[in-house]
Tab-separated table of C-alpha atoms and ligand atoms in Angstrom:
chain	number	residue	atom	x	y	z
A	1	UNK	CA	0.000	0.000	0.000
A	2	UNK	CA	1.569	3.313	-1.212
A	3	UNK	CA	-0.051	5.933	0.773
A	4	UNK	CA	0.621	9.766	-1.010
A	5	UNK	CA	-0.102	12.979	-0.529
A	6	UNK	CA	-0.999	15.375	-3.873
A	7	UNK	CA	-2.395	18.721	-4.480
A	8	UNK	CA	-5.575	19.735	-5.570
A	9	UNK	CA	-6.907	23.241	-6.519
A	10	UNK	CA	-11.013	23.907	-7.060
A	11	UNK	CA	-10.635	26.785	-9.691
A	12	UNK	CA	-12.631	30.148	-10.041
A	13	UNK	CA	-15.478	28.755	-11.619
A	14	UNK	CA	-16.293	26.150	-9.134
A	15	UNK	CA	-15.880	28.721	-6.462
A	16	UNK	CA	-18.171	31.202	-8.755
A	17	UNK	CA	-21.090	28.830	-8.802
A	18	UNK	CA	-20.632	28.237	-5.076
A	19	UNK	CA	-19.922	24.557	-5.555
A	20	UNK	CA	-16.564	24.149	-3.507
A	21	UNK	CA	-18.689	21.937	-1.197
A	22	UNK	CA	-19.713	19.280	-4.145
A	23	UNK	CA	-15.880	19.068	-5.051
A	24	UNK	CA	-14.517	18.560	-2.060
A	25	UNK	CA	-17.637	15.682	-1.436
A	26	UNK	CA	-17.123	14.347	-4.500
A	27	UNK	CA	-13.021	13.647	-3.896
A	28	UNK	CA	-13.775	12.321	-0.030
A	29	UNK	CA	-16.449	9.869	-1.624
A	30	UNK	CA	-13.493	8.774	-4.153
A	31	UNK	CA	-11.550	7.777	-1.040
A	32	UNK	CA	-9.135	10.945	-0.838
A	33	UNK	CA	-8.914	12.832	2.605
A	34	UNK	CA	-8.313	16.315	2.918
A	35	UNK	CA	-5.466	16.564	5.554
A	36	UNK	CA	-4.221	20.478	4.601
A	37	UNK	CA	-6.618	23.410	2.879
A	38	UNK	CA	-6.874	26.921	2.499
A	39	UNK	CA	-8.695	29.582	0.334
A	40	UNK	CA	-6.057	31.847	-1.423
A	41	UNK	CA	-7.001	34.845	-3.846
A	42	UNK	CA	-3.854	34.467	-6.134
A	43	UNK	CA	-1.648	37.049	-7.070
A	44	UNK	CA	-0.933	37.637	-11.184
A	45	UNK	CA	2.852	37.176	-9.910
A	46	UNK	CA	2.238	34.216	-7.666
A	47	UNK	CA	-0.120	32.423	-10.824
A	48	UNK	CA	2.807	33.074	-13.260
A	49	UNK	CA	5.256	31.243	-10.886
A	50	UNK	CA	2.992	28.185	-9.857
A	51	UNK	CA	2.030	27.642	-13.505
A	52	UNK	CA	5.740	28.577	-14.810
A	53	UNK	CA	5.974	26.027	-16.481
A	54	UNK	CA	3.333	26.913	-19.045
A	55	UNK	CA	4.913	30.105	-19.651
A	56	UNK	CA	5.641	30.283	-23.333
A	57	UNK	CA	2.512	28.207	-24.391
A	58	UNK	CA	0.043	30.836	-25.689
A	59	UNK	CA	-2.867	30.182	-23.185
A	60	UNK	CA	-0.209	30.986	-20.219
A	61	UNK	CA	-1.487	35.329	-19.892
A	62	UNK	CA	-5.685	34.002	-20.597
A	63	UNK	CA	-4.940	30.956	-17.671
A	64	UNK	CA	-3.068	33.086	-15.075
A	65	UNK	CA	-5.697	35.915	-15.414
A	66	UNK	CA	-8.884	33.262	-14.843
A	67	UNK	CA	-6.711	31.985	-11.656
A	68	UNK	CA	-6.546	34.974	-10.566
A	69	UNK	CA	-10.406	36.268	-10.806
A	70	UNK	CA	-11.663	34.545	-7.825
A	71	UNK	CA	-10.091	32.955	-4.537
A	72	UNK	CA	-9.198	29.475	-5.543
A	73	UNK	CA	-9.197	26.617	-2.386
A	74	UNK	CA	-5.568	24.662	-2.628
A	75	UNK	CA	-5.698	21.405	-0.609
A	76	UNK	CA	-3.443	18.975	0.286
A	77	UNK	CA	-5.588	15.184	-0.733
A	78	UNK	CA	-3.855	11.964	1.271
A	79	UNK	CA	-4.622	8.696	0.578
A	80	UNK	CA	-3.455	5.312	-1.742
A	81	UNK	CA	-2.011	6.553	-4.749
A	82	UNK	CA	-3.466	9.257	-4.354
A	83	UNK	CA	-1.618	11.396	-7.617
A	84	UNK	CA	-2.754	8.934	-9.985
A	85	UNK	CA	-6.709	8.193	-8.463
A	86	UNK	CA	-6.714	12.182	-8.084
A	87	UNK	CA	-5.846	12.657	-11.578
A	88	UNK	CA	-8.412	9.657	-12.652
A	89	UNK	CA	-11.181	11.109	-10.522
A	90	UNK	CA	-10.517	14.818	-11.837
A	91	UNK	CA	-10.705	13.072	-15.986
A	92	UNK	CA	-8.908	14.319	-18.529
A	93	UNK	CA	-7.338	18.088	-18.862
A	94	UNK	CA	-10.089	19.389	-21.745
A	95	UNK	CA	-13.920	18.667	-19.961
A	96	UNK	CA	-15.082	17.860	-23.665
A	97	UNK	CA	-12.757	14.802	-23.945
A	98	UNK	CA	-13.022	13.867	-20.077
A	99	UNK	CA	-14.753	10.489	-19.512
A	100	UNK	CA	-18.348	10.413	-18.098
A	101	UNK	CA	-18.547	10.443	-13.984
A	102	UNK	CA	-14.908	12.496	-14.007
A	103	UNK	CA	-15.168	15.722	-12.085
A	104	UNK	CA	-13.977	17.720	-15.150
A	105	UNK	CA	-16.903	16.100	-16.864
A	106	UNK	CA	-19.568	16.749	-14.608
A	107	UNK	CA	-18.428	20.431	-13.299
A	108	UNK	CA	-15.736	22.110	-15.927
A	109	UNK	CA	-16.648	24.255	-18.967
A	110	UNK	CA	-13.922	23.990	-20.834
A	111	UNK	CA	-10.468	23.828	-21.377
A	112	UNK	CA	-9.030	27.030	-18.829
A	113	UNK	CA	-12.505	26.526	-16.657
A	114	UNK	CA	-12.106	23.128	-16.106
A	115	UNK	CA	-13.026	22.788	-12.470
A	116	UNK	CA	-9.621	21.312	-10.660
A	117	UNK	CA	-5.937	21.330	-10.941
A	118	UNK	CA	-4.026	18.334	-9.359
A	119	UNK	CA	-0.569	17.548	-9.275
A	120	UNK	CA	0.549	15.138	-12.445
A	121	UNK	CA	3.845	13.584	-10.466
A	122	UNK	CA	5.371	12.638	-7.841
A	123	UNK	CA	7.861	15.825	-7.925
A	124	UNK	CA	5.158	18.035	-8.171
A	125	UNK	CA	2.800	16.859	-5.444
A	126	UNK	CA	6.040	17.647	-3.079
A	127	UNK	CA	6.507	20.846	-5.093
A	128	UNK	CA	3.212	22.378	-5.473
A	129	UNK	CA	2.051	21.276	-1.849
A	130	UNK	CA	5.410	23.077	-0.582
A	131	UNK	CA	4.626	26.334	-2.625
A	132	UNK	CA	1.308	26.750	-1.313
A	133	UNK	CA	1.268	24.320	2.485
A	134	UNK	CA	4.776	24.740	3.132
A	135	UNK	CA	7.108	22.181	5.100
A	136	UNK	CA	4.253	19.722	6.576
A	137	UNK	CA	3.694	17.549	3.892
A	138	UNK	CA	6.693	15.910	2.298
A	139	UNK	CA	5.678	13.062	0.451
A	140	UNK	CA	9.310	12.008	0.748
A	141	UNK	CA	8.724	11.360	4.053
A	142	UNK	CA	5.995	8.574	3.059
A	143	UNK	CA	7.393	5.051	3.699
A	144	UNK	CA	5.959	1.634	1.830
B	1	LIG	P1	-4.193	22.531	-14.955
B	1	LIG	O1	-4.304	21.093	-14.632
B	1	LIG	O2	-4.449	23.518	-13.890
B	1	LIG	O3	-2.735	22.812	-15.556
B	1	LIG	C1	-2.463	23.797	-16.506
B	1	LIG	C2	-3.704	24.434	-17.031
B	1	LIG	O4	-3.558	25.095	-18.253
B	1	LIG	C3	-4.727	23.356	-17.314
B	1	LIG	O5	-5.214	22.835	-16.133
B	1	LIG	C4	-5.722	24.092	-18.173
B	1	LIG	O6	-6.732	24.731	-17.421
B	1	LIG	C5	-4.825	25.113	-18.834
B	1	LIG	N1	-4.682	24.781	-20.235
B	1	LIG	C6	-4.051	23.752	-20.777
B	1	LIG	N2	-4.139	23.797	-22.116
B	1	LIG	C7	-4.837	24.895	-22.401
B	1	LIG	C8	-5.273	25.483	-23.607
B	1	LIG	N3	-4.978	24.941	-24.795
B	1	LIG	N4	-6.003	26.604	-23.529
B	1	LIG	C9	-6.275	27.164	-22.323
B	1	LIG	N5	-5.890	26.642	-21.144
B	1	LIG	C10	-5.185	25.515	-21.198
């Protein structure tokens, strides 16, 4: 059993349509505990560095601005392989190709509104839950 922590972040337009509660419901039901969460109203500067990655695609400007028009709730999700089921629960990046019963699916609009963002490895879990839950939750620090 490979228990692992990842990140999760319920976007502006969840948050818009007052529907934080039916995310967070829907991951617990899925098997994933919440064991770190707060509500943060990004920064343009502090978007740009979390998604820097995405920097020269040409969505990067219209994605960092839609982060940034709402608070967003960042958690920290814990349970068995927890990246991957995350990233199966959430469905695929673009809500028009997700698969049917996948948050994305259900909840997203399309492919910048699309409901949740959740960490795609094991180096970014530890990353992206340091940037925004600092020093508590190492998944390095999770044994076999
Ligand atoms: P997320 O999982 O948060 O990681 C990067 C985000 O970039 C992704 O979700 C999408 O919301 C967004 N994204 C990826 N591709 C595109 C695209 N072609 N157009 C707009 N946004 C995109």
């Amino acid at each position: 059993m490979r228990i692992e922590k990842t990140l999760s972040i319920i976007k502006p337009d969840i948050v818009k349509k007052n529907q934080i509660g039916e995310i967070i419901n829907f991951l617990e039901k899925k098997g994933l505990k919440v064991v770190g969460m707060k509500m943060v109203h990004l920064t343009i500067q502090k978007a740009k560095r979390f998604y820097q990655e995405h920097q020269n695609r040409p969505f990067f400007e219209g994605m960092v601005k839609f982060m940034c028009s709402s608070p967003v709730v960042v958690m920290c999700l814990e349970g068995e392989n927890a990246i991957k089921l995350n990233r199966e629960i959430m469905g695929a990046t673009n809500p028009h190709e997700a698969k049917e019963g996948t948050i994305r699916k259900i909840y997203g609009k399309n492919i910048e509104a699309n409901a949740i963002h959740g960490s795609d490895s094991e180096e970014a879990a530890e990353q992206e839950i340091n940037f925004f839950l600092k020093a508590n939750y190492s998944i390095n620090k999770i044994k076999n």
